[in-house]
Tab-separated table of N, CA and C in Angstrom:
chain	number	residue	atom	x	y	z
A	167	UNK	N	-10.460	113.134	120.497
A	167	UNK	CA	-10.752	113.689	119.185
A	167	UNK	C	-11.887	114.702	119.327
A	168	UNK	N	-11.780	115.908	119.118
A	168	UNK	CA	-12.676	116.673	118.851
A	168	UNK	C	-13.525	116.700	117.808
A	169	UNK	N	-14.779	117.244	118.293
A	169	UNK	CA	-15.867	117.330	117.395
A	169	UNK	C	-16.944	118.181	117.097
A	170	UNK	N	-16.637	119.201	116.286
A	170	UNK	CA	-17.693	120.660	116.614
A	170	UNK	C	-18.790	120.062	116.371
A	171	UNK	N	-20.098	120.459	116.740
A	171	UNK	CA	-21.681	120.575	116.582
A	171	UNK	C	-22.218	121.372	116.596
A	172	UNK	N	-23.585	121.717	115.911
A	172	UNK	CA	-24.472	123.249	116.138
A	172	UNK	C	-25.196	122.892	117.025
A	173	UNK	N	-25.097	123.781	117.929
A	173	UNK	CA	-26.196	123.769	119.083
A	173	UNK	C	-27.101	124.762	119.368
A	174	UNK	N	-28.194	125.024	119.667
A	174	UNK	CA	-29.274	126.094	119.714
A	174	UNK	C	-29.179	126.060	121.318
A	175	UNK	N	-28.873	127.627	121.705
A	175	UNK	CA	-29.156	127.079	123.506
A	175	UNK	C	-29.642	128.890	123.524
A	176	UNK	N	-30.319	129.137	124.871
A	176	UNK	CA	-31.143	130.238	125.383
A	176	UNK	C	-31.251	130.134	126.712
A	177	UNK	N	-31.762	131.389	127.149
A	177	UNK	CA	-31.854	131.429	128.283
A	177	UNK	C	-33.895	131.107	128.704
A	178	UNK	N	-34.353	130.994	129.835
A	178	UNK	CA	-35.033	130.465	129.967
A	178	UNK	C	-36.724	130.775	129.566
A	179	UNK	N	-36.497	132.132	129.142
A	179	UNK	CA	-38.014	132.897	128.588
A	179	UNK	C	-38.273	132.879	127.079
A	180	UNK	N	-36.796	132.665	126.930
A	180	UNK	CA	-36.665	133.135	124.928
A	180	UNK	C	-36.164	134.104	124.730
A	181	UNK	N	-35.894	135.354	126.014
A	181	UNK	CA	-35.429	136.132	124.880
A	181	UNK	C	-34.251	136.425	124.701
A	182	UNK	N	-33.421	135.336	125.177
A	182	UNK	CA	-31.896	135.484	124.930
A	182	UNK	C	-32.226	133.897	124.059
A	183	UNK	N	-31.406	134.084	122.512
A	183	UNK	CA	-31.412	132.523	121.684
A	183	UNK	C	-29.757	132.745	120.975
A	184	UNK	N	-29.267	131.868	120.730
A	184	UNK	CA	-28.109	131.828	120.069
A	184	UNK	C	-27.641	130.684	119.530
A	185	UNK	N	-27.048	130.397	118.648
A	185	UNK	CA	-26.285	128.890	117.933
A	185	UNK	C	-25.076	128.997	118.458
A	186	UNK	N	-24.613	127.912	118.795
A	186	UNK	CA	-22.937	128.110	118.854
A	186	UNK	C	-22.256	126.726	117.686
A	187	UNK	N	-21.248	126.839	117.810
A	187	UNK	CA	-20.138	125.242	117.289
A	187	UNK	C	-19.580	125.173	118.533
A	188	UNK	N	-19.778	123.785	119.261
A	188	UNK	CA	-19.095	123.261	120.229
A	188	UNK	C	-18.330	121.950	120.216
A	189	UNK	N	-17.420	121.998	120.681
A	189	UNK	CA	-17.307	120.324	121.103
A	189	UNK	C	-17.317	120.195	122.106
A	190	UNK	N	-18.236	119.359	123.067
A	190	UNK	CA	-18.875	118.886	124.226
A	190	UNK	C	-18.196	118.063	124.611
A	191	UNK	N	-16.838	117.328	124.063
A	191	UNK	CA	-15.988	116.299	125.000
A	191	UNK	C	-14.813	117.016	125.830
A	192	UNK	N	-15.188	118.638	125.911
A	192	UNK	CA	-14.379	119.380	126.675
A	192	UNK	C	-15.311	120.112	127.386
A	193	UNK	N	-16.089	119.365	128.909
A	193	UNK	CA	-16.879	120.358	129.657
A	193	UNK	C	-16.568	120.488	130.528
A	194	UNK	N	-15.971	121.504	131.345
A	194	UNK	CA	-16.231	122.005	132.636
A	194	UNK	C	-16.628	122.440	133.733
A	195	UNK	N	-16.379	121.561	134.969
A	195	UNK	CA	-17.405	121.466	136.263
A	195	UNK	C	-16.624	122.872	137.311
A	196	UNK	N	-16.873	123.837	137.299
A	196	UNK	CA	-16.063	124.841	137.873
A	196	UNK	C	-16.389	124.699	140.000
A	197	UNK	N	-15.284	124.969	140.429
A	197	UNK	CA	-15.659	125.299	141.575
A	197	UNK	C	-15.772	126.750	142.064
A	198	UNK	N	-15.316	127.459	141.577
A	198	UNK	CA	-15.035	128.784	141.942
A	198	UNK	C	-16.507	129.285	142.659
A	199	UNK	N	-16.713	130.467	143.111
A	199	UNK	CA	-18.001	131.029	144.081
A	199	UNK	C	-18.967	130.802	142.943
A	200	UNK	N	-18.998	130.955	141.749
A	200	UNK	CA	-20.051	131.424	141.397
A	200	UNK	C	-20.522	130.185	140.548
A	201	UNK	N	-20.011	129.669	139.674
A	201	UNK	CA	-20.125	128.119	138.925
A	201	UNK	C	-20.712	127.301	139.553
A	202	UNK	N	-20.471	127.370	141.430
A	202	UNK	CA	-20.570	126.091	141.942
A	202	UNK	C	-21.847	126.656	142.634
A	203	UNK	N	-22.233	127.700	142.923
A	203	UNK	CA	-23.474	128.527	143.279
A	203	UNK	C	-24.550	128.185	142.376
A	204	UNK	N	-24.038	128.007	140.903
A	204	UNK	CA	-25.229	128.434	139.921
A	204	UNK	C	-24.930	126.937	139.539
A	205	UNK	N	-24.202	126.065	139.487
A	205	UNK	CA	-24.800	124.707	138.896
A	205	UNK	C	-23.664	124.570	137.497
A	206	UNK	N	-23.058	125.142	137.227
A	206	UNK	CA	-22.747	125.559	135.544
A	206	UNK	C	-21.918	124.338	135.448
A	207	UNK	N	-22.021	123.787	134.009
A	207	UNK	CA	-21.325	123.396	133.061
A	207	UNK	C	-21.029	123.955	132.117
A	208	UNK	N	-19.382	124.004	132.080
A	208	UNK	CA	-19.115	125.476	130.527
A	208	UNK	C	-18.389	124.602	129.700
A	209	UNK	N	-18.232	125.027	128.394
A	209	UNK	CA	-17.500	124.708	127.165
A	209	UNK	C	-17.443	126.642	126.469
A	210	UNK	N	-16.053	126.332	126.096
A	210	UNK	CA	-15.663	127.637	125.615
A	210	UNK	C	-15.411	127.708	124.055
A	211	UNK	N	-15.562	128.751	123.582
A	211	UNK	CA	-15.738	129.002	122.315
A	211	UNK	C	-15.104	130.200	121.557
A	212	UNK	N	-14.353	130.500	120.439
A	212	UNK	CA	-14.052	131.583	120.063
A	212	UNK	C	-15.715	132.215	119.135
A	213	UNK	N	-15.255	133.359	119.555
A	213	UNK	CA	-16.465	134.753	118.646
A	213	UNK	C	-16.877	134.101	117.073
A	214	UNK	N	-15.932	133.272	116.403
A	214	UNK	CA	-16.605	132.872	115.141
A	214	UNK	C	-17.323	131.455	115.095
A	215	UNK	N	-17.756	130.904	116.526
A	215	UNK	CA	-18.072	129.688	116.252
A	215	UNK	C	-19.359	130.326	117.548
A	216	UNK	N	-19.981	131.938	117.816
A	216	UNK	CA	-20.982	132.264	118.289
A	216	UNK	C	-21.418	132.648	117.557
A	217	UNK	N	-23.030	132.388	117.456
A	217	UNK	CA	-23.595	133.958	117.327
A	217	UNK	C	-25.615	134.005	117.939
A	218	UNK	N	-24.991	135.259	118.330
A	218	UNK	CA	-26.612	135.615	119.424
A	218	UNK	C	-27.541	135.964	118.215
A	219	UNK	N	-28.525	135.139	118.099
A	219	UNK	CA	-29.364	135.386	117.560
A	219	UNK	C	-30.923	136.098	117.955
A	220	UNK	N	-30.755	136.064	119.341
A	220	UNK	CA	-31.550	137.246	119.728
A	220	UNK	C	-31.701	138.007	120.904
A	221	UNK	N	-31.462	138.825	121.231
A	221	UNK	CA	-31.108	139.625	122.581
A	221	UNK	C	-30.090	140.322	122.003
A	222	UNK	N	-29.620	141.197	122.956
A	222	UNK	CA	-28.391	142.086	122.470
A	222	UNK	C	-27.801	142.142	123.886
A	223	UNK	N	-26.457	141.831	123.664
A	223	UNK	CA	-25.694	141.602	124.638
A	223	UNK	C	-25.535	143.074	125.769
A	224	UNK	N	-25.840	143.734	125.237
A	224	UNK	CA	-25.813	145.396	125.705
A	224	UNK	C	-27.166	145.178	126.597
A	225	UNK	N	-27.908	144.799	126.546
A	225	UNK	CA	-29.001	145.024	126.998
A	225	UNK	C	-29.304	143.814	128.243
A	226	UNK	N	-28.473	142.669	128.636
A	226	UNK	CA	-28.160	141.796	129.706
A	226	UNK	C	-27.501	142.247	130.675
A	227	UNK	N	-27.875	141.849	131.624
A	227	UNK	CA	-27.367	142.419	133.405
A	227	UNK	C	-25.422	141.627	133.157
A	228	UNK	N	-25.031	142.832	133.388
A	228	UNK	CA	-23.382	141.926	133.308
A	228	UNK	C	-23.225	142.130	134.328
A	229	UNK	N	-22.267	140.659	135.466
A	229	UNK	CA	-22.285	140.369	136.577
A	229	UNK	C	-20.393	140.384	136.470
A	230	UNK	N	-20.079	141.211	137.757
A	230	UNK	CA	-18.574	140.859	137.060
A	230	UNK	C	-18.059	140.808	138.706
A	231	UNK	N	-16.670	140.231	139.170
A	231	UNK	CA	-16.081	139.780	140.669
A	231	UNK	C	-14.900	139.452	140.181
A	232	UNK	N	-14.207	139.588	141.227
A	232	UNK	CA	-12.511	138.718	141.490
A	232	UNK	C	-11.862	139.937	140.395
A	233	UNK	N	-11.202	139.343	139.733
A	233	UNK	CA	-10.285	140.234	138.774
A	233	UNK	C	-11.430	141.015	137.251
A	234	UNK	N	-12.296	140.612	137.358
A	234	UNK	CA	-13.332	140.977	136.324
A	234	UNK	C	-12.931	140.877	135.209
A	235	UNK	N	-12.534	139.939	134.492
A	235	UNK	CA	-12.095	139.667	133.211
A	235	UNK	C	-13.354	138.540	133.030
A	236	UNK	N	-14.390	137.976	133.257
A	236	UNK	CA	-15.168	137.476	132.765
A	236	UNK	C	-16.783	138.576	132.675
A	237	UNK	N	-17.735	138.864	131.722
A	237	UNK	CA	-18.621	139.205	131.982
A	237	UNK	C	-19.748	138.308	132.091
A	238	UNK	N	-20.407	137.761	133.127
A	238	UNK	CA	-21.822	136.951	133.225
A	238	UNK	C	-22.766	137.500	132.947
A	239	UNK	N	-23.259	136.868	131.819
A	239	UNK	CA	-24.098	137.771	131.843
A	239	UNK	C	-25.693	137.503	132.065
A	240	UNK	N	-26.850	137.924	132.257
A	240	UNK	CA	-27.988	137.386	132.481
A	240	UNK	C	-29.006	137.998	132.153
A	241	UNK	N	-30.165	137.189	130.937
A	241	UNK	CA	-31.539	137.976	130.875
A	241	UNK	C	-31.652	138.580	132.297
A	242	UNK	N	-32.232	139.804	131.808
A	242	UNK	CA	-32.890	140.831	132.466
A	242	UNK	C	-34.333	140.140	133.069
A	243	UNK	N	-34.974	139.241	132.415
A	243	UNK	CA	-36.308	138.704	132.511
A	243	UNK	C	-36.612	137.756	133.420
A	244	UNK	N	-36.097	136.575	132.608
A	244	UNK	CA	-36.030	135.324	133.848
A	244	UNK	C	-34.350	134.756	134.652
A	245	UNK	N	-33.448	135.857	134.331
A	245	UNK	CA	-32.078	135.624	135.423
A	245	UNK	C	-31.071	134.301	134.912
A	246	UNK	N	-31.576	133.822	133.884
A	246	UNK	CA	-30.693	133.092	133.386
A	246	UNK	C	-29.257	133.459	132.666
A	247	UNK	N	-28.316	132.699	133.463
A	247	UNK	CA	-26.852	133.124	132.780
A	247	UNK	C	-26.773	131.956	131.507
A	248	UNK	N	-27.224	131.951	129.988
A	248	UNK	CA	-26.912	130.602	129.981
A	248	UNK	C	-25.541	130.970	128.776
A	249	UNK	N	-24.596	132.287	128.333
A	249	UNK	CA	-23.117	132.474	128.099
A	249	UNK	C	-22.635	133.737	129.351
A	250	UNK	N	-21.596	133.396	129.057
A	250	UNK	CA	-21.001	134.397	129.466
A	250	UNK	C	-19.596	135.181	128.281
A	251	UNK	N	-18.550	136.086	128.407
A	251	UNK	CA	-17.826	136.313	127.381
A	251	UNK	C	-16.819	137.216	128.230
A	252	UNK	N	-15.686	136.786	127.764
A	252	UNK	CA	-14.135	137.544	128.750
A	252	UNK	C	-13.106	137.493	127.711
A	253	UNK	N	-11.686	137.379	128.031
A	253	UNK	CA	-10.575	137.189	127.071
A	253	UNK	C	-9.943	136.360	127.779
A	254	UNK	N	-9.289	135.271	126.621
A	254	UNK	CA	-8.520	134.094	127.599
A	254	UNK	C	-7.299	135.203	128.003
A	255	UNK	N	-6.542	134.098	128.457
A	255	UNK	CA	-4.897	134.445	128.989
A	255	UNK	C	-4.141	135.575	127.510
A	256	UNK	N	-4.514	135.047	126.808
A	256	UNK	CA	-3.465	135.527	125.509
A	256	UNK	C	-4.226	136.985	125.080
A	257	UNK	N	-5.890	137.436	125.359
A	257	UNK	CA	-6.317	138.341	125.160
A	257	UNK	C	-6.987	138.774	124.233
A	258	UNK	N	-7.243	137.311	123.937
A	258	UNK	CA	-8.868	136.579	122.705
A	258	UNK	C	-10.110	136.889	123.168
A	259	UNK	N	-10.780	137.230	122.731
A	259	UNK	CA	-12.395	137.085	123.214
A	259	UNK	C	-12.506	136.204	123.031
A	260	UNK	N	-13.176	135.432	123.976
A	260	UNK	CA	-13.809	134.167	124.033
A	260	UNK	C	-15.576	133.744	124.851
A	261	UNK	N	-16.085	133.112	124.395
A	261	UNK	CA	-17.602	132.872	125.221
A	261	UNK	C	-17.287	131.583	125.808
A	262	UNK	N	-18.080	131.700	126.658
A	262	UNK	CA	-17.958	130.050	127.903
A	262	UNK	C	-19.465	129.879	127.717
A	263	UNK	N	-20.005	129.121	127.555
A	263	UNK	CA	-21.257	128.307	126.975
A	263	UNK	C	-22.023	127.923	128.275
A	264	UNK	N	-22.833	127.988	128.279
A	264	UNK	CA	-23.302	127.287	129.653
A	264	UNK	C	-24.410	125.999	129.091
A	265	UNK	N	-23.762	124.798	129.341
A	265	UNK	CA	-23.809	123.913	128.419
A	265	UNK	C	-25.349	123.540	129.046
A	266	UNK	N	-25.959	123.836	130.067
A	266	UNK	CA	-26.935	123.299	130.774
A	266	UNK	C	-28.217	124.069	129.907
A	267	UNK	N	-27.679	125.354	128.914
A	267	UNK	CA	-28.795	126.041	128.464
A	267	UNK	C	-28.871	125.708	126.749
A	268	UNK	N	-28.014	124.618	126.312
A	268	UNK	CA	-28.021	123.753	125.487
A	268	UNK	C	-29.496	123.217	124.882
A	269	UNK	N	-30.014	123.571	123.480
A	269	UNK	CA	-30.843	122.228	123.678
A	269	UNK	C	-30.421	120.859	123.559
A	270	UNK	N	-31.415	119.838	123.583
A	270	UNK	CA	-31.061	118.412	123.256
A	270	UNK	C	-29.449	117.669	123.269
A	271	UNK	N	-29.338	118.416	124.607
A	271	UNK	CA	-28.004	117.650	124.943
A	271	UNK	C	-28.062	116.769	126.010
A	272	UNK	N	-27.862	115.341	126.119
A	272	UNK	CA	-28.091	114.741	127.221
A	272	UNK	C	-26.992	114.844	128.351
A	273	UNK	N	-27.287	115.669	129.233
A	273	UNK	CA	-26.156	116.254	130.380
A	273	UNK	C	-25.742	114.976	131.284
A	274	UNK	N	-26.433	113.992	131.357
A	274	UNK	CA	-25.937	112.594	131.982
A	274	UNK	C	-24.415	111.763	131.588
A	275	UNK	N	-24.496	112.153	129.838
A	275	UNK	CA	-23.581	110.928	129.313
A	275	UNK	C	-22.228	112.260	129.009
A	276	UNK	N	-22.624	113.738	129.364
A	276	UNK	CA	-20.952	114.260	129.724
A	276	UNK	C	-20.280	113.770	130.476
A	277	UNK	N	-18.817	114.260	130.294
A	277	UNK	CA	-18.029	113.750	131.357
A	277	UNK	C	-17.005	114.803	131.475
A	278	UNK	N	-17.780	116.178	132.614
A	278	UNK	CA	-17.325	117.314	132.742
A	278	UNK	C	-15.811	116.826	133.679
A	279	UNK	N	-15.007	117.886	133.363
A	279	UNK	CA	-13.638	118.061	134.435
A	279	UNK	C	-13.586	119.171	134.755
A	280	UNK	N	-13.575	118.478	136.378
A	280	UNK	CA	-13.443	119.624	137.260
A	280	UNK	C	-12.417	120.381	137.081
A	281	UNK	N	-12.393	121.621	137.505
A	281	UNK	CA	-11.617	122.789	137.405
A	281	UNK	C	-12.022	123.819	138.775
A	282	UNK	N	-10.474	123.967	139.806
A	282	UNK	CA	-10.566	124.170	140.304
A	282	UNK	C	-10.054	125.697	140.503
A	283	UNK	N	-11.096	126.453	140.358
A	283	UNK	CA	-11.359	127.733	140.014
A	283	UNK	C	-11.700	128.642	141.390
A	284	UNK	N	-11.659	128.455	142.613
A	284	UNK	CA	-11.395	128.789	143.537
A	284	UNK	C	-9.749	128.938	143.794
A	285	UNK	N	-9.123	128.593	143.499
A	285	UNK	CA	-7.468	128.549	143.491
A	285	UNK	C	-6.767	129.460	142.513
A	286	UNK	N	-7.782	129.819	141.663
A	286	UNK	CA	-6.940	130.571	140.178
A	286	UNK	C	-6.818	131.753	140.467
């Protein structure tokens, strides 16, 4: 059963802040080069259940590889990726959450699924 929540998450200086609606009983442990490099736990989101409340996405280092349909993106300041934003399969914008830049979420009692993202 799903369950949206508001969550306040940022990157690590402040000056990236944003709310999202998530439901957290869908997280993902990625293997691919870069997920498994950086630690990430993602949950994905459509554009009306984001919004950046401070930074401007124009103004973050976008990190892009493989087929480049995802943009990573990262304060300029302290290097934190904590969204990123691409289009699923169908050609939605969508954001992937980086659930670790969450506040007050206890990351112990998830129960991320792996996704094996080296293969895709």
């Amino acid at each position: 059963m799903s369950e949206l929540k508001k969550y306040t998450g940022g990157c690590h200086c402040g000056k990236v802040a944003y709310e999202v609606n998530a439901d957290l009983s869908r997280v993902i442990s990625c293997n691919c080069s870069i997920c498994q490099k950086r630690g990430l736990l993602l949950t994905f989101v459509p554009p009306e259940q984001f919004v950046l409340q401070k930074g401007d996405e124009k103004a973050l280092t976008d990190y892009q590889f493989n087929k480049k349909v995802i943009h990573h993106l990262f304060c300029p300041e302290c290097g934190v990726e904590s969204f990123a934003t691409g289009t699923t399969p169908d050609g939605k914008r969508m954001y992937a959450i980086n659930v670790r830049c969450l506040e007050a979420v206890d990351l112990a009692a998830l129960k991320p699924q792996p996704v094996d993202g080296r293969r895709v």
